[in-house]
Amino acid sequence: VPPSQADAQYQEARDSGGDTSGAVAELAHGWMADSGSEETIERKKVIEKWTLGLSRQKKSKIQDIIDWCKE
């Protein structure tokens, strides 16, 4: 099964080096701005998988993203 476009974009952000959580958060905020996309549900699933492994401190910094996923 080929990876979804959302998964591929997420992986690219993760692999970009530097602050991984920052790069992925930037991508997630871009997705939030484009929430009318047909791929929104899939994007939310990708972000939810990502946030599972984050510390409470990191989650508090991106609470807006987490809240968006629950909409």
CSV table of N, CA, C and O in Angstrom, one decimal:
chain,number,residue,atom,x,y,z
A,1,VAL,N,0.9,-1.2,0.0
A,1,VAL,CA,0.0,0.0,0.0
A,1,VAL,C,0.9,1.2,0.0
A,1,VAL,O,1.7,1.4,0.9
A,2,PRO,N,0.8,2.1,-1.0
A,2,PRO,CA,1.6,3.3,-1.0
A,2,PRO,C,1.2,4.2,0.1
A,2,PRO,O,0.0,4.3,0.5
A,3,PRO,N,2.2,4.9,0.6
A,3,PRO,CA,1.9,5.9,1.7
A,3,PRO,C,1.0,7.0,1.2
A,3,PRO,O,1.1,7.4,0.1
A,4,SER,N,0.2,7.5,2.1
A,4,SER,CA,-0.7,8.6,1.8
A,4,SER,C,0.1,9.9,1.6
A,4,SER,O,1.3,10.0,2.0
A,5,GLN,N,-0.4,10.8,0.9
A,5,GLN,CA,0.3,12.1,0.7
A,5,GLN,C,0.5,12.8,2.1
A,5,GLN,O,1.6,13.3,2.3
A,6,ALA,N,-0.4,12.7,3.0
A,6,ALA,CA,-0.3,13.3,4.3
A,6,ALA,C,0.9,12.6,5.1
A,6,ALA,O,1.7,13.3,5.7
A,7,ASP,N,1.0,11.3,5.0
A,7,ASP,CA,2.1,10.5,5.6
A,7,ASP,C,3.4,10.9,5.0
A,7,ASP,O,4.4,11.1,5.7
A,8,ALA,N,3.4,11.1,3.7
A,8,ALA,CA,4.7,11.5,3.0
A,8,ALA,C,5.1,12.9,3.4
A,8,ALA,O,6.3,13.1,3.7
A,9,GLN,N,4.2,13.8,3.5
A,9,GLN,CA,4.5,15.2,3.9
A,9,GLN,C,5.0,15.2,5.4
A,9,GLN,O,6.0,15.9,5.7
A,10,TYR,N,4.4,14.4,6.2
A,10,TYR,CA,4.8,14.3,7.6
A,10,TYR,C,6.2,13.8,7.7
A,10,TYR,O,7.0,14.3,8.4
A,11,GLN,N,6.5,12.7,7.0
A,11,GLN,CA,7.8,12.0,7.0
A,11,GLN,C,8.9,13.0,6.5
A,11,GLN,O,10.0,13.1,7.1
A,12,GLU,N,8.6,13.8,5.5
A,12,GLU,CA,9.5,14.8,5.0
A,12,GLU,C,9.8,15.8,6.0
A,12,GLU,O,11.0,16.2,6.2
A,13,ALA,N,8.8,16.3,6.7
A,13,ALA,CA,9.0,17.3,7.8
A,13,ALA,C,9.8,16.7,8.9
A,13,ALA,O,10.7,17.3,9.4
A,14,ARG,N,9.6,15.4,9.3
A,14,ARG,CA,10.3,14.8,10.3
A,14,ARG,C,11.8,14.6,10.0
A,14,ARG,O,12.7,14.7,10.8
A,15,ASP,N,12.0,14.3,8.7
A,15,ASP,CA,13.4,14.0,8.2
A,15,ASP,C,14.2,15.3,7.9
A,15,ASP,O,15.3,15.2,7.5
A,16,SER,N,13.5,16.5,8.0
A,16,SER,CA,14.1,17.7,7.6
A,16,SER,C,15.3,18.2,8.5
A,16,SER,O,16.0,19.1,8.2
A,17,GLY,N,15.5,17.5,9.6
A,17,GLY,CA,16.6,17.8,10.5
A,17,GLY,C,16.2,19.0,11.4
A,17,GLY,O,15.1,19.5,11.4
A,18,GLY,N,17.1,19.3,12.3
A,18,GLY,CA,16.9,20.4,13.2
A,18,GLY,C,15.8,20.0,14.2
A,18,GLY,O,15.8,18.9,14.7
A,19,ASP,N,14.9,21.0,14.6
A,19,ASP,CA,13.9,20.7,15.6
A,19,ASP,C,12.8,20.0,14.9
A,19,ASP,O,11.9,20.6,14.3
A,20,THR,N,12.8,18.7,15.1
A,20,THR,CA,11.7,17.8,14.5
A,20,THR,C,10.3,18.2,14.9
A,20,THR,O,9.5,18.4,14.0
A,21,SER,N,10.1,18.5,16.2
A,21,SER,CA,8.8,18.8,16.6
A,21,SER,C,8.3,20.1,16.0
A,21,SER,O,7.2,20.3,15.6
A,22,GLY,N,9.3,21.1,15.8
A,22,GLY,CA,9.0,22.4,15.3
A,22,GLY,C,8.6,22.2,13.8
A,22,GLY,O,7.7,22.9,13.3
A,23,ALA,N,9.3,21.4,13.0
A,23,ALA,CA,9.1,21.2,11.6
A,23,ALA,C,7.7,20.6,11.4
A,23,ALA,O,7.0,21.0,10.5
A,24,VAL,N,7.4,19.6,12.2
A,24,VAL,CA,6.1,18.9,12.1
A,24,VAL,C,5.0,19.8,12.5
A,24,VAL,O,3.9,19.9,11.9
A,25,ALA,N,5.2,20.6,13.6
A,25,ALA,CA,4.2,21.6,14.1
A,25,ALA,C,3.9,22.6,13.0
A,25,ALA,O,2.7,23.0,12.8
A,26,GLU,N,4.9,23.1,12.3
A,26,GLU,CA,4.8,24.0,11.2
A,26,GLU,C,3.9,23.4,10.1
A,26,GLU,O,3.0,24.1,9.6
A,27,LEU,N,4.2,22.2,9.8
A,27,LEU,CA,3.4,21.5,8.7
A,27,LEU,C,1.9,21.4,9.2
A,27,LEU,O,1.0,21.6,8.5
A,28,ALA,N,1.8,21.0,10.5
A,28,ALA,CA,0.4,20.8,11.0
A,28,ALA,C,-0.4,22.1,11.0
A,28,ALA,O,-1.6,22.1,10.6
A,29,HIS,N,0.3,23.2,11.3
A,29,HIS,CA,-0.4,24.5,11.3
A,29,HIS,C,-0.8,24.9,9.8
A,29,HIS,O,-1.9,25.5,9.6
A,30,GLY,N,0.0,24.5,8.9
A,30,GLY,CA,-0.3,24.7,7.5
A,30,GLY,C,-1.6,23.9,7.1
A,30,GLY,O,-2.5,24.4,6.4
A,31,TRP,N,-1.7,22.7,7.6
A,31,TRP,CA,-2.8,21.8,7.4
A,31,TRP,C,-4.1,22.4,8.0
A,31,TRP,O,-5.1,22.4,7.4
A,32,MET,N,-3.9,23.0,9.2
A,32,MET,CA,-5.1,23.6,9.9
A,32,MET,C,-5.6,24.8,9.0
A,32,MET,O,-6.8,25.0,9.0
A,33,ALA,N,-4.7,25.5,8.4
A,33,ALA,CA,-5.2,26.7,7.6
A,33,ALA,C,-5.9,26.2,6.3
A,33,ALA,O,-6.7,26.9,5.7
A,34,ASP,N,-5.6,24.9,5.9
A,34,ASP,CA,-6.2,24.3,4.7
A,34,ASP,C,-7.2,23.3,5.1
A,34,ASP,O,-7.3,22.2,4.5
A,35,SER,N,-8.0,23.5,6.1
A,35,SER,CA,-8.8,22.5,6.7
A,35,SER,C,-10.0,22.1,5.8
A,35,SER,O,-10.7,21.1,6.1
A,36,GLY,N,-10.2,22.8,4.7
A,36,GLY,CA,-11.3,22.5,3.8
A,36,GLY,C,-10.9,21.4,2.9
A,36,GLY,O,-11.7,20.9,2.1
A,37,SER,N,-9.6,20.9,3.0
A,37,SER,CA,-9.1,19.9,2.1
A,37,SER,C,-9.8,18.6,2.2
A,37,SER,O,-10.2,18.2,3.3
A,38,GLU,N,-9.9,17.8,1.1
A,38,GLU,CA,-10.5,16.5,1.2
A,38,GLU,C,-9.6,15.6,2.1
A,38,GLU,O,-10.1,14.6,2.6
A,39,GLU,N,-8.4,15.9,2.2
A,39,GLU,CA,-7.4,15.1,3.0
A,39,GLU,C,-7.4,15.4,4.5
A,39,GLU,O,-6.7,14.8,5.2
A,40,THR,N,-8.3,16.3,4.9
A,40,THR,CA,-8.2,16.8,6.3
A,40,THR,C,-8.3,15.6,7.3
A,40,THR,O,-7.6,15.6,8.3
A,41,ILE,N,-9.2,14.7,7.1
A,41,ILE,CA,-9.4,13.6,8.1
A,41,ILE,C,-8.1,12.8,8.2
A,41,ILE,O,-7.7,12.4,9.3
A,42,GLU,N,-7.5,12.5,7.0
A,42,GLU,CA,-6.3,11.7,7.0
A,42,GLU,C,-5.2,12.5,7.7
A,42,GLU,O,-4.4,11.9,8.4
A,43,ARG,N,-5.1,13.8,7.5
A,43,ARG,CA,-4.1,14.6,8.1
A,43,ARG,C,-4.3,14.6,9.6
A,43,ARG,O,-3.3,14.5,10.3
A,44,LYS,N,-5.5,14.7,10.1
A,44,LYS,CA,-5.7,14.6,11.5
A,44,LYS,C,-5.2,13.3,12.1
A,44,LYS,O,-4.7,13.3,13.2
A,45,LYS,N,-5.5,12.2,11.4
A,45,LYS,CA,-5.0,10.9,11.9
A,45,LYS,C,-3.5,10.9,12.0
A,45,LYS,O,-2.9,10.4,13.0
A,46,VAL,N,-2.8,11.5,11.0
A,46,VAL,CA,-1.3,11.5,11.0
A,46,VAL,C,-0.8,12.3,12.2
A,46,VAL,O,0.1,11.9,13.0
A,47,ILE,N,-1.5,13.5,12.5
A,47,ILE,CA,-1.1,14.3,13.6
A,47,ILE,C,-1.3,13.7,14.9
A,47,ILE,O,-0.5,13.7,15.8
A,48,GLU,N,-2.5,13.0,15.0
A,48,GLU,CA,-2.8,12.3,16.3
A,48,GLU,C,-1.7,11.2,16.6
A,48,GLU,O,-1.3,11.1,17.8
A,49,LYS,N,-1.2,10.5,15.6
A,49,LYS,CA,-0.2,9.5,15.8
A,49,LYS,C,1.1,10.2,16.3
A,49,LYS,O,1.8,9.7,17.2
A,50,TRP,N,1.4,11.4,15.7
A,50,TRP,CA,2.6,12.1,16.1
A,50,TRP,C,2.5,12.6,17.5
A,50,TRP,O,3.4,12.4,18.3
A,51,THR,N,1.3,13.1,17.9
A,51,THR,CA,1.2,13.7,19.3
A,51,THR,C,1.2,12.6,20.4
A,51,THR,O,1.5,12.9,21.5
A,52,LEU,N,1.0,11.4,20.1
A,52,LEU,CA,1.0,10.3,21.1
A,52,LEU,C,2.3,10.2,21.8
A,52,LEU,O,2.4,9.9,23.0
A,53,GLY,N,3.4,10.4,21.0
A,53,GLY,CA,4.8,10.2,21.6
A,53,GLY,C,5.3,11.5,22.3
A,53,GLY,O,6.5,11.5,22.7
A,54,LEU,N,4.6,12.6,22.3
A,54,LEU,CA,5.1,13.8,22.8
A,54,LEU,C,5.0,13.9,24.3
A,54,LEU,O,4.0,13.4,24.9
A,55,SER,N,5.9,14.6,25.0
A,55,SER,CA,5.8,14.9,26.4
A,55,SER,C,4.7,15.9,26.7
A,55,SER,O,4.2,16.6,25.8
A,56,ARG,N,4.3,15.9,27.9
A,56,ARG,CA,3.2,16.8,28.3
A,56,ARG,C,3.6,18.3,28.0
A,56,ARG,O,2.8,19.1,27.6
A,57,GLN,N,4.8,18.6,28.2
A,57,GLN,CA,5.3,20.0,28.0
A,57,GLN,C,5.2,20.3,26.5
A,57,GLN,O,4.8,21.4,26.1
A,58,LYS,N,5.6,19.4,25.6
A,58,LYS,CA,5.5,19.7,24.2
A,58,LYS,C,4.1,19.8,23.7
A,58,LYS,O,3.7,20.6,22.9
A,59,LYS,N,3.2,18.9,24.3
A,59,LYS,CA,1.8,18.9,24.0
A,59,LYS,C,1.2,20.3,24.3
A,59,LYS,O,0.4,20.8,23.6
A,60,SER,N,1.6,20.9,25.5
A,60,SER,CA,1.0,22.1,25.9
A,60,SER,C,1.4,23.2,24.9
A,60,SER,O,0.6,24.2,24.7
A,61,LYS,N,2.5,23.1,24.2
A,61,LYS,CA,3.0,24.1,23.2
A,61,LYS,C,2.2,24.0,21.9
A,61,LYS,O,2.1,25.0,21.2
A,62,ILE,N,1.6,22.8,21.7
A,62,ILE,CA,0.8,22.7,20.4
A,62,ILE,C,-0.6,22.3,20.7
A,62,ILE,O,-1.2,21.6,19.9
A,63,GLN,N,-1.1,22.7,21.8
A,63,GLN,CA,-2.5,22.4,22.2
A,63,GLN,C,-3.5,22.8,21.1
A,63,GLN,O,-4.5,22.1,20.9
A,64,ASP,N,-3.2,23.9,20.4
A,64,ASP,CA,-4.2,24.3,19.3
A,64,ASP,C,-4.3,23.3,18.3
A,64,ASP,O,-5.3,23.0,17.7
A,65,ILE,N,-3.2,22.6,18.0
A,65,ILE,CA,-3.2,21.5,16.9
A,65,ILE,C,-4.0,20.3,17.4
A,65,ILE,O,-4.8,19.8,16.7
A,66,ILE,N,-3.8,20.0,18.7
A,66,ILE,CA,-4.5,18.8,19.3
A,66,ILE,C,-6.0,19.1,19.3
A,66,ILE,O,-6.8,18.3,19.0
A,67,ASP,N,-6.3,20.4,19.7
A,67,ASP,CA,-7.8,20.7,19.7
A,67,ASP,C,-8.4,20.7,18.3
A,67,ASP,O,-9.5,20.2,18.1
A,68,TRP,N,-7.6,21.1,17.3
A,68,TRP,CA,-8.1,21.1,15.9
A,68,TRP,C,-8.4,19.6,15.5
A,68,TRP,O,-9.4,19.4,14.8
A,69,CYS,N,-7.5,18.7,15.9
A,69,CYS,CA,-7.7,17.3,15.5
A,69,CYS,C,-9.0,16.7,16.1
A,69,CYS,O,-9.6,15.8,15.6
A,70,LYS,N,-9.5,17.3,17.3
A,70,LYS,CA,-10.7,16.8,17.9
A,70,LYS,C,-11.9,17.4,17.4
A,70,LYS,O,-13.0,17.0,17.8
A,71,GLU,N,-11.8,18.4,16.5
A,71,GLU,CA,-13.0,19.1,16.0
A,71,GLU,C,-13.8,18.1,15.2
A,71,GLU,O,-13.3,17.3,14.5
